[in-house]
Coordinates of C-alpha atoms in Angstrom, one line a residue:
M1 CA 37.7 165.9 -18.8
E2 CA 38.4 162.6 -20.5
A3 CA 35.6 160.9 -18.3
V4 CA 33.2 163.7 -19.2
F5 CA 33.8 163.1 -22.9
E6 CA 33.6 159.4 -22.5
Y7 CA 30.1 159.8 -20.8
I8 CA 28.7 162.4 -23.4
P9 CA 28.6 160.0 -26.4
S10 CA 27.3 157.2 -24.2
Q11 CA 24.3 159.4 -23.0
M12 CA 23.5 160.7 -26.5
R13 CA 23.4 157.1 -27.7
Q14 CA 21.3 156.1 -25.0
L15 CA 18.7 158.8 -25.5
S16 CA 18.8 158.2 -29.2
E17 CA 18.2 154.6 -28.8
A18 CA 15.3 155.2 -26.1
L19 CA 13.7 157.9 -28.6
A20 CA 13.9 155.4 -31.5
A21 CA 12.2 152.4 -29.6
A22 CA 9.5 155.0 -28.5
D23 CA 9.0 156.1 -32.2
H24 CA 8.6 152.5 -33.3
D25 CA 6.2 151.6 -30.3
Y26 CA 3.9 154.8 -31.2
Y27 CA 4.1 154.9 -35.0
V28 CA 4.5 151.2 -36.0
C29 CA 3.1 149.2 -32.9
H30 CA 0.3 151.7 -32.2
R31 CA 1.3 151.8 -28.4
S32 CA 2.5 154.3 -26.0
P33 CA 4.6 152.8 -23.2
M34 CA 6.7 156.0 -22.8
P35 CA 4.6 159.1 -21.2
D36 CA 4.5 162.2 -23.7
S37 CA 6.4 164.3 -21.0
E38 CA 9.2 161.8 -20.9
Y39 CA 9.8 161.5 -24.5
D40 CA 9.7 165.3 -24.9
E41 CA 12.3 165.7 -21.9
K42 CA 14.6 163.2 -23.6
M43 CA 14.3 164.8 -27.0
R44 CA 15.1 168.2 -25.3
R45 CA 18.1 166.9 -23.6
L46 CA 19.5 165.0 -26.9
Q47 CA 18.9 168.4 -28.9
Q48 CA 20.8 170.3 -26.0
L49 CA 23.7 167.9 -26.2
E50 CA 24.0 167.7 -29.9
E51 CA 24.2 171.5 -29.7
E52 CA 26.9 171.5 -27.2
Y53 CA 28.8 168.6 -28.7
P54 CA 28.2 168.6 -32.3
M55 CA 31.4 166.4 -32.8
Y56 CA 29.1 163.5 -31.4
A57 CA 26.0 164.1 -33.3
D58 CA 24.8 161.1 -35.1
A59 CA 23.3 161.7 -38.8
Q60 CA 20.8 159.1 -37.8
S61 CA 19.6 160.9 -34.6
P62 CA 16.1 161.0 -34.0
T63 CA 16.3 164.7 -34.0
H64 CA 17.0 164.8 -37.5
H65 CA 13.7 163.2 -38.8
V66 CA 9.9 162.8 -37.9
G67 CA 8.8 159.7 -36.2
S68 CA 8.0 157.4 -38.9
D69 CA 5.3 154.5 -39.6
L70 CA 7.3 153.2 -42.6
G71 CA 9.4 150.2 -42.0
S72 CA 12.3 151.6 -44.3
A73 CA 14.2 154.8 -44.0
D74 CA 16.6 154.6 -47.3
G75 CA 14.6 157.6 -49.0
K76 CA 13.4 155.6 -51.9
V77 CA 9.6 155.5 -52.6
G78 CA 8.7 152.0 -51.3
E79 CA 5.7 150.0 -52.5
G80 CA 2.5 151.3 -50.8
C81 CA 3.9 154.7 -50.2
I82 CA 3.1 158.0 -51.7
R83 CA 5.6 160.9 -52.1
H84 CA 4.6 164.3 -50.4
L85 CA 4.6 167.4 -52.6
V86 CA 6.5 169.2 -50.1
P87 CA 8.1 167.7 -46.8
M88 CA 5.4 166.9 -44.1
L89 CA 7.0 167.7 -40.7
S90 CA 6.0 168.1 -37.1
V91 CA 5.7 170.7 -34.8
A92 CA 8.0 171.4 -31.8
N93 CA 6.2 172.0 -28.3
V94 CA 6.7 174.1 -25.1
T95 CA 5.1 173.8 -22.0
T96 CA 5.6 177.3 -20.4
K97 CA 4.1 180.4 -21.3
A98 CA 7.5 182.1 -20.9
D99 CA 9.1 179.9 -23.8
L100 CA 5.8 180.5 -25.8
L101 CA 6.1 184.3 -25.4
E102 CA 9.9 184.1 -26.5
W103 CA 9.0 182.2 -29.6
M104 CA 6.2 184.7 -30.5
E105 CA 8.2 187.7 -29.8
R106 CA 11.2 186.2 -32.1
K107 CA 8.5 185.6 -34.9
L108 CA 7.5 189.3 -34.5
Q109 CA 10.9 190.5 -34.8
E110 CA 11.8 188.4 -37.9
T111 CA 8.8 189.9 -39.5
G112 CA 9.1 193.3 -38.6
G113 CA 6.1 193.1 -36.3
C114 CA 3.9 192.0 -39.2
A115 CA 3.2 188.7 -38.1
R116 CA -0.3 187.7 -36.8
F117 CA -0.9 184.5 -35.0
M118 CA -3.9 181.8 -35.1
L119 CA -4.8 179.2 -32.6
E120 CA -5.7 175.7 -33.4
K121 CA -6.6 172.8 -31.1
K122 CA -3.7 170.1 -30.9
Y123 CA -5.6 167.0 -32.2
D124 CA -4.3 163.7 -30.7
G125 CA -5.0 161.6 -33.9
I126 CA -2.8 160.4 -37.0
A127 CA -1.5 162.9 -39.7
V128 CA -2.8 162.7 -43.2
S129 CA -2.1 164.1 -46.5
L130 CA -4.8 164.5 -49.2
I131 CA -4.2 165.1 -52.7
Y132 CA -7.0 166.4 -55.0
K133 CA -6.5 166.8 -58.8
R134 CA -8.8 168.9 -60.7
G135 CA -11.2 168.7 -57.8
L136 CA -11.2 164.9 -57.5
L137 CA -9.7 163.2 -54.5
Q138 CA -6.8 161.0 -55.8
S139 CA -4.9 159.6 -52.7
A140 CA -4.5 159.8 -49.1
S141 CA -1.2 158.9 -47.1
T142 CA 0.2 159.3 -43.6
R143 CA 3.0 161.7 -42.6
G144 CA 5.5 158.6 -42.7
D145 CA 8.9 159.8 -42.8
G146 CA 8.1 163.4 -43.8
H147 CA 9.0 162.4 -47.4
Q148 CA 6.7 159.7 -48.3
G149 CA 3.9 158.2 -46.4
T150 CA 1.9 155.0 -46.2
D151 CA -1.1 154.7 -48.9
I152 CA -4.3 154.9 -46.8
T153 CA -6.6 156.0 -49.6
E154 CA -9.1 153.1 -49.6
N155 CA -9.8 153.7 -45.8
V156 CA -9.8 157.4 -45.7
M157 CA -12.4 157.4 -48.6
Q158 CA -14.7 155.6 -46.0
I159 CA -14.7 158.6 -43.5
A160 CA -18.0 160.5 -43.5
G161 CA -18.1 164.1 -44.0
L162 CA -15.0 164.0 -46.2
P163 CA -16.0 164.9 -49.8
H164 CA -14.4 163.0 -52.7
M165 CA -14.9 165.9 -55.2
L166 CA -14.5 169.4 -54.8
P167 CA -16.1 172.2 -56.7
F168 CA -14.0 173.0 -59.9
G169 CA -14.1 174.7 -63.1
A170 CA -17.1 176.8 -64.5
S171 CA -19.3 175.6 -61.8
V172 CA -17.2 177.5 -59.2
E173 CA -17.4 180.8 -61.0
A174 CA -21.1 180.3 -61.5
G175 CA -21.7 179.8 -57.6
G176 CA -19.3 182.6 -56.7
M177 CA -16.9 180.5 -55.0
E178 CA -12.9 180.8 -55.2
A179 CA -11.5 178.2 -57.7
V180 CA -10.2 174.9 -56.4
P181 CA -6.4 174.7 -57.7
E182 CA -5.7 172.1 -60.3
M183 CA -3.3 170.4 -57.8
L184 CA -4.3 170.7 -54.1
E185 CA -3.0 169.2 -51.2
L186 CA -4.9 169.2 -47.8
R187 CA -3.2 168.2 -44.5
G188 CA -4.9 167.6 -41.3
E189 CA -5.4 164.9 -38.8
I190 CA -7.6 161.8 -38.6
I191 CA -9.2 161.7 -35.2
L192 CA -11.6 159.4 -33.3
P193 CA -14.4 161.2 -31.3
D194 CA -14.8 160.1 -27.6
A195 CA -18.1 158.5 -28.1
A196 CA -16.6 156.3 -30.9
F197 CA -13.5 155.4 -28.8
E198 CA -15.7 154.4 -26.0
R199 CA -18.0 152.5 -28.1
I200 CA -15.1 150.3 -29.8
N201 CA -13.5 149.8 -26.4
A202 CA -16.7 148.3 -24.9
E203 CA -17.2 146.1 -28.3
A204 CA -13.6 144.8 -27.7
A205 CA -14.1 144.1 -23.9
S206 CA -17.4 142.3 -24.4
G207 CA -15.8 140.2 -27.1
G208 CA -12.7 139.3 -25.2
G209 CA -10.4 141.5 -27.0
N210 CA -7.9 144.0 -26.2
R211 CA -8.8 147.8 -25.2
Y212 CA -7.0 150.6 -26.9
Q213 CA -5.0 152.5 -24.5
T214 CA -5.6 155.9 -26.3
Q215 CA -7.7 157.5 -29.1
R216 CA -4.4 158.1 -31.0
N217 CA -3.3 154.4 -30.7
A218 CA -6.7 153.5 -31.8
I219 CA -7.1 155.4 -34.8
S220 CA -3.7 154.7 -36.0
A221 CA -4.0 151.1 -35.7
M222 CA -7.2 150.9 -37.3
T223 CA -6.5 153.3 -40.2
M224 CA -3.4 150.9 -40.9
T225 CA -5.0 147.5 -40.5
D226 CA -8.7 147.7 -41.0
T227 CA -10.4 146.6 -44.3
P228 CA -12.5 149.5 -45.7
E229 CA -15.7 147.9 -44.6
E230 CA -14.5 147.6 -41.0
Y231 CA -13.0 151.1 -41.3
A232 CA -16.3 152.8 -42.3
R233 CA -18.2 151.5 -39.0
R234 CA -15.3 152.9 -36.7
G235 CA -16.7 156.6 -36.7
A236 CA -13.4 158.2 -37.6
E237 CA -13.4 162.0 -38.6
V238 CA -10.9 164.3 -40.2
R239 CA -9.9 168.0 -39.5
I240 CA -8.0 169.9 -42.2
Y241 CA -5.4 172.5 -41.0
Q242 CA -3.2 173.1 -44.0
M243 CA -3.7 173.9 -47.6
I244 CA -0.8 173.6 -50.4
G245 CA -1.7 174.8 -53.9
E246 CA -1.5 177.8 -56.5
G247 CA -3.7 180.9 -56.2
L248 CA -4.7 180.4 -52.4
P249 CA -5.4 183.5 -50.3
D250 CA -2.3 184.3 -48.2
S251 CA -4.4 184.3 -45.0
N252 CA -4.8 181.0 -43.5
M253 CA -8.0 182.1 -41.6
S254 CA -9.1 182.9 -45.0
R255 CA -8.3 179.3 -46.3
Q256 CA -10.3 177.9 -43.3
Y257 CA -13.4 179.9 -44.7
L258 CA -12.6 178.3 -48.1
L259 CA -12.7 174.9 -46.6
E260 CA -16.2 175.4 -45.2
D261 CA -17.4 176.7 -48.5
W262 CA -16.0 173.5 -50.3
G263 CA -17.7 171.4 -47.5
V264 CA -14.4 170.1 -46.2
P265 CA -14.2 169.8 -42.4
G266 CA -11.5 172.2 -41.4
A267 CA -9.7 172.6 -37.9
I268 CA -11.2 174.6 -35.2
A269 CA -9.2 177.7 -35.7
D270 CA -9.4 180.8 -33.5
M271 CA -9.2 184.5 -34.7
R272 CA -5.9 186.3 -35.6
Y273 CA -3.9 187.7 -32.9
S274 CA -1.2 190.3 -32.9
D275 CA -1.0 190.8 -29.2
P276 CA 0.8 187.8 -27.6
Q277 CA -1.1 188.5 -24.2
A278 CA -4.4 188.3 -25.9
L279 CA -3.4 185.0 -27.4
L280 CA -2.5 183.7 -23.8
R281 CA -6.0 184.7 -22.4
A282 CA -7.8 183.0 -25.3
M283 CA -5.6 179.7 -24.6
E284 CA -6.8 179.7 -21.0
D285 CA -10.5 179.8 -22.2
H286 CA -9.7 176.7 -24.5
E287 CA -7.9 174.9 -21.5
N288 CA -11.0 175.5 -19.3
L289 CA -13.4 174.2 -21.9
R290 CA -11.3 171.1 -23.3
R291 CA -13.1 168.3 -21.6
F292 CA -16.2 169.4 -23.8
C293 CA -14.3 169.2 -27.0
G294 CA -15.7 165.6 -27.9
F295 CA -12.2 164.2 -29.1
A296 CA -8.7 164.0 -27.4
T297 CA -6.6 167.2 -27.4
D298 CA -3.6 167.8 -25.0
G299 CA -2.9 171.5 -26.0
M300 CA -3.2 174.3 -28.7
V301 CA -1.0 174.9 -31.9
I302 CA 0.1 178.6 -32.6
K303 CA 1.0 179.4 -36.3
V304 CA 2.2 182.4 -38.1
E305 CA -1.2 183.3 -39.9
Q306 CA 0.2 184.7 -43.4
D307 CA 1.5 182.2 -45.5
S308 CA 3.8 184.6 -47.0
L309 CA 5.6 185.1 -43.5
R310 CA 6.2 181.5 -43.2
R311 CA 9.9 180.8 -43.6
N312 CA 10.1 177.2 -44.8
D313 CA 14.1 177.6 -45.4
R314 CA 14.3 177.9 -41.6
N315 CA 12.7 174.5 -40.9
T316 CA 14.6 172.0 -39.5
A317 CA 14.6 168.3 -40.5
R318 CA 12.0 167.5 -38.0
Y319 CA 10.2 170.7 -37.2
Y320 CA 8.3 173.7 -38.9
D321 CA 9.8 177.0 -38.1
W322 CA 6.5 179.0 -38.2
A323 CA 4.4 176.8 -35.7
I324 CA 4.9 175.7 -32.1
A325 CA 2.5 173.6 -29.8
F326 CA 1.8 174.5 -26.3
K327 CA 1.1 171.4 -24.2
W328 CA -1.3 171.8 -21.1
A329 CA -0.3 170.6 -17.8
P330 CA -1.8 166.9 -17.3
A331 CA -4.9 166.6 -15.6
W332 CA -5.1 164.5 -12.2
R333 CA -7.2 162.5 -9.9
E334 CA -7.1 160.9 -6.6
T335 CA -8.3 157.0 -6.4
R336 CA -7.5 153.7 -4.8
I337 CA -5.4 150.8 -6.0
I338 CA -7.0 147.4 -6.3
A339 CA -4.3 145.3 -7.4
V340 CA -1.0 144.9 -9.8
R341 CA -1.2 142.7 -12.9
F342 CA 2.1 141.5 -14.3
D343 CA 2.9 140.7 -17.9
V344 CA 6.0 139.8 -20.1
G345 CA 7.2 141.9 -22.8
R346 CA 8.9 140.8 -26.2
T347 CA 12.4 141.0 -24.8
G348 CA 11.3 138.8 -21.7
Q349 CA 11.2 141.9 -19.4
I350 CA 8.4 141.8 -16.8
N351 CA 6.2 144.7 -16.7
A352 CA 3.3 145.8 -14.5
S353 CA 0.0 147.7 -14.5
A354 CA -2.2 148.8 -11.6
L355 CA -5.9 148.1 -11.7
I356 CA -7.5 150.8 -10.0
E357 CA -11.2 151.9 -8.8
P358 CA -12.7 153.6 -11.8
V359 CA -12.0 157.4 -11.7
M360 CA -13.3 160.1 -14.3
I361 CA -10.3 162.2 -15.6
D362 CA -11.2 164.9 -18.2
G363 CA -14.5 162.9 -19.1
R364 CA -12.6 159.6 -19.5
C365 CA -13.0 156.6 -17.1
V366 CA -9.7 155.2 -16.1
T367 CA -9.6 151.8 -14.6
A368 CA -5.9 150.7 -15.2
V369 CA -2.6 152.6 -15.2
G370 CA 0.7 151.3 -16.6
L371 CA 3.8 151.3 -14.4
N372 CA 6.1 150.4 -17.4
S373 CA 8.7 148.5 -15.4
I374 CA 9.2 146.7 -12.0
K375 CA 11.6 149.4 -11.0
R376 CA 8.9 151.7 -11.1
L377 CA 6.8 149.7 -9.0
R378 CA 9.7 149.3 -6.5
E379 CA 10.0 153.1 -6.4
L380 CA 6.3 153.5 -5.5
D381 CA 6.4 151.1 -2.6
L382 CA 2.9 150.2 -3.2
H383 CA 0.5 148.6 -0.5
Y384 CA -2.9 147.2 -1.1
G385 CA -5.6 149.8 -0.7
D386 CA -3.1 152.6 -1.5
C387 CA -4.7 156.0 -2.4
I388 CA -2.9 157.1 -5.4
W389 CA -2.5 160.2 -7.9
V390 CA -3.7 159.5 -11.6
E391 CA -2.5 161.9 -14.0
M392 CA -3.8 161.9 -17.7
R393 CA -0.6 162.7 -19.5
G394 CA -0.8 163.7 -23.3
D395 CA -4.4 164.1 -22.4
C396 CA -5.1 160.5 -22.9
T397 CA -2.4 158.4 -21.3
P398 CA -3.0 157.4 -17.8
Y399 CA 0.2 157.9 -15.4
L400 CA 0.5 156.9 -11.7
S401 CA 2.4 160.0 -10.3
G402 CA 2.5 159.2 -6.6
V403 CA 1.2 157.6 -3.6
N404 CA -0.8 159.5 -0.7
V405 CA 1.0 157.7 1.9
E406 CA -0.8 159.7 4.7
K407 CA -4.1 157.8 3.7
R408 CA -2.5 154.3 3.7
A409 CA -4.4 151.9 6.0
Q410 CA -2.5 150.7 9.2
G411 CA -1.2 147.1 8.5
A412 CA -1.7 147.2 4.9
A413 CA 0.2 144.4 2.9
K414 CA 2.9 145.4 0.8
M415 CA 2.5 144.3 -3.1
K416 CA 5.0 141.5 -3.7
M417 CA 7.2 141.1 -6.7
P418 CA 6.5 138.0 -8.9
E419 CA 8.8 135.1 -8.7
H420 CA 7.4 133.2 -11.8
C421 CA 6.6 134.3 -15.4
P422 CA 2.8 134.9 -15.5
H423 CA 2.7 133.0 -18.8
C424 CA 4.9 130.0 -18.6
G425 CA 5.6 129.8 -15.0
T426 CA 9.4 129.8 -15.3
W427 CA 11.5 131.4 -12.4
L428 CA 12.4 134.7 -13.1
E429 CA 15.8 136.3 -13.3
Q430 CA 16.7 139.5 -11.9
E431 CA 19.2 142.0 -13.7
G432 CA 19.8 145.1 -12.0
E433 CA 16.5 146.6 -11.4
K434 CA 14.6 144.4 -14.0
L435 CA 13.0 141.1 -13.9
F436 CA 13.3 138.8 -17.0
C437 CA 11.9 135.5 -18.1
R438 CA 14.7 133.7 -19.7
N439 CA 12.7 130.8 -21.1
E440 CA 13.4 130.8 -24.9
W441 CA 10.0 129.2 -25.8
C442 CA 7.6 131.3 -23.5
S443 CA 4.2 131.7 -25.2
G444 CA 4.0 135.3 -23.9
V445 CA 7.3 136.4 -25.2
T446 CA 6.7 134.7 -28.5
A447 CA 3.4 136.2 -29.1
K448 CA 4.6 139.8 -28.3
R449 CA 7.5 139.1 -30.7
M450 CA 5.3 137.7 -33.5
L451 CA 2.9 140.7 -33.2
D452 CA 5.7 143.1 -33.3
V453 CA 7.3 141.7 -36.4
A454 CA 3.9 140.8 -38.2
R455 CA 2.8 144.4 -37.8
S456 CA 6.2 145.9 -38.9
A457 CA 5.9 143.7 -42.1
G458 CA 2.5 145.1 -42.9
V459 CA 0.4 142.1 -41.9
K460 CA -2.9 143.9 -41.2
G461 CA -5.7 143.0 -38.8
I462 CA -3.7 140.9 -36.5
T463 CA -4.1 141.4 -32.8
E464 CA -2.4 140.1 -29.6
A465 CA -5.4 137.8 -28.6
M466 CA -5.2 136.2 -32.2
V467 CA -1.4 135.7 -32.1
E468 CA -1.9 134.1 -28.6
K469 CA -4.5 131.6 -30.2
L470 CA -1.7 130.8 -33.0
V471 CA 1.0 130.2 -30.6
G472 CA -1.3 127.8 -28.4
N473 CA -1.8 126.0 -31.8
G474 CA 1.9 125.7 -32.7
V475 CA 2.8 128.7 -34.7
Y476 CA 6.1 130.0 -33.3
S477 CA 7.6 132.7 -35.5
A478 CA 6.5 135.2 -37.9
S479 CA 8.0 133.2 -40.8
A480 CA 5.7 130.1 -39.7
L481 CA 2.7 132.6 -39.9
L482 CA 3.4 133.4 -43.4
E483 CA 2.8 129.5 -44.3
Y484 CA -0.7 129.6 -42.8
D485 CA -3.6 129.7 -45.2
E486 CA -7.3 130.4 -44.4
R487 CA -8.3 127.0 -43.4
M488 CA -5.2 126.5 -41.1
L489 CA -5.9 130.1 -39.3
R490 CA -9.8 129.0 -38.8
D491 CA -8.7 125.6 -37.3
C492 CA -6.5 127.6 -34.8
G493 CA -10.0 129.4 -33.7
I494 CA -9.7 132.4 -35.9
S495 CA -12.9 133.8 -37.5
R496 CA -13.7 133.4 -41.3
A497 CA -13.6 137.1 -42.1
T498 CA -10.4 137.6 -40.0
A499 CA -8.8 134.7 -41.2
R500 CA -9.3 135.7 -44.8
K501 CA -8.0 139.3 -44.2
V502 CA -4.9 138.1 -42.5
T503 CA -4.1 135.4 -45.2
K504 CA -4.3 138.1 -47.8
Q505 CA -1.8 140.4 -45.8
T506 CA 0.5 137.3 -45.2
E507 CA 0.6 136.6 -49.0
K508 CA 1.6 140.2 -49.7
A509 CA 4.3 140.0 -47.1
R510 CA 5.5 136.8 -48.4
K511 CA 5.9 137.9 -52.1
K512 CA 7.7 141.2 -50.8
G513 CA 10.0 139.2 -48.7
K514 CA 9.2 141.4 -45.6
V515 CA 9.3 138.5 -43.1
V516 CA 12.4 136.4 -43.3
A517 CA 14.6 134.0 -41.1
S518 CA 16.3 137.0 -39.4
H519 CA 12.8 138.3 -38.1
S520 CA 12.3 134.8 -36.3
C521 CA 10.4 135.6 -33.1
N522 CA 11.8 132.9 -30.6
S523 CA 15.5 133.6 -30.0
S524 CA 17.8 136.4 -29.8
E525 CA 20.0 134.5 -32.3
S526 CA 17.3 135.0 -34.9
K527 CA 16.8 131.2 -36.2
D528 CA 13.9 129.6 -37.9
I529 CA 12.4 126.7 -35.8
T530 CA 12.8 122.9 -37.0
S531 CA 10.2 120.3 -36.8
A532 CA 12.0 118.9 -33.9
E533 CA 12.3 122.1 -31.9
V534 CA 8.4 122.5 -32.6
E535 CA 7.7 119.1 -31.0
K536 CA 10.1 120.1 -27.9
V537 CA 8.1 123.3 -27.6
S538 CA 4.9 121.7 -27.7
L539 CA 5.8 119.3 -24.9
I540 CA 7.1 122.0 -22.9
L541 CA 3.9 124.1 -23.3
E542 CA 1.7 121.2 -22.6
K543 CA 3.6 120.6 -19.3
N544 CA 3.1 124.1 -18.3
K545 CA -0.6 124.3 -18.7

């Protein structure tokens, strides 16, 4: 029994750390190394353990707050943040019809059979809160930590189709429309249509830049880092699914009609349902047509339609009580693997991705799929030319789910594990199932750490390709990056416009003290780099070229 109770806290801690790291990757670094299904399973397991063993529950557990793009979680309104009028939470999800029916039946019982349900597409974008005062758009912010979000007003103002002024006052009555509340909050999702996503990735590829993995990663990164001029060209759109204000109709379907009257792009909502089985049939129709949406969606959101029946007092710290998401099963296709590409991460761990013959999955062309770790590569036992099954998880994240061994060519060569770091050439060290580059001055590790720290500090517009140029020119830490002015960045091969934008952001970060010695990117002991060490690193890099 003692062994069991020693294991439980350790497992809960490991789950919390894995989920926290995934949240940081997703919300701060705009990448998705952990598949949605794996994240959801870890979250469910942690919630189950916390319910069974509350004595081991941690107040800072990921189950107790929404994933945040903010660098601080101290509850204070930080600079560049906006406080939400009421908490802005997330939506729990289910993957089986049985679980969805159970939730709907519970809502019907709680409301004496009065609840009606509405269907909305589950958008894969970035949540946004818009504040209108007397009809004028005053501010826009991300969900952040649920209580405050990052100010993204300047960029949101560039979204085509989003009105900056709503009909207010006497003109409303004359036009026969419902009055806009004096203080109105609109909540929704900023999304990137398929066509815009493909265009942006094509431009990045032709310019030697990095392609975005998913539409959500792309729109999140661009919303947080682009200048307004750049953002205006991206093609972002917004869909509003919630209104908060005095005097609004109780029916949320009626509120969607109001949005249409006011010229605000609303969520694509379905009619009201009182029969759970009828709602399930409608969901099947939506799933069959999802590839024709024109944007990324991986399920449907089911909500209690009447605002007066939404029990906010039953919300958890993370989820609304009156809404739930049903996630569709991932789509999959068979294709053939061409090669495996290896890269090094910020911790020195070697990761792998498979280059595959292009395949269309739900209207998206997939040419590569992440393997996440060397352990995963060994488990798959990949051979050159293998036929593989690729799923689109989260409807936009490719995942190699298996190998069709029966189609393996006779005599096919097995894919070998790397022996040297793909960046610096150092011999790799094996620790358990993982491979690591332990060269403290590896250019690849340094670049990844610098990028992570710079983005966390709010340095906008910085990309992996740009950081690699800086490392190649002698910049080895985020603190050193802060000292570079526009001319020095241009000397490193950075364009004039980008250098100017990054310089402005580094000046802000330096004044706020966001990047300090403890954020040094070059060692686990977090130290700044002396001139002698820089000279030493330069010699090492020159030797490894």
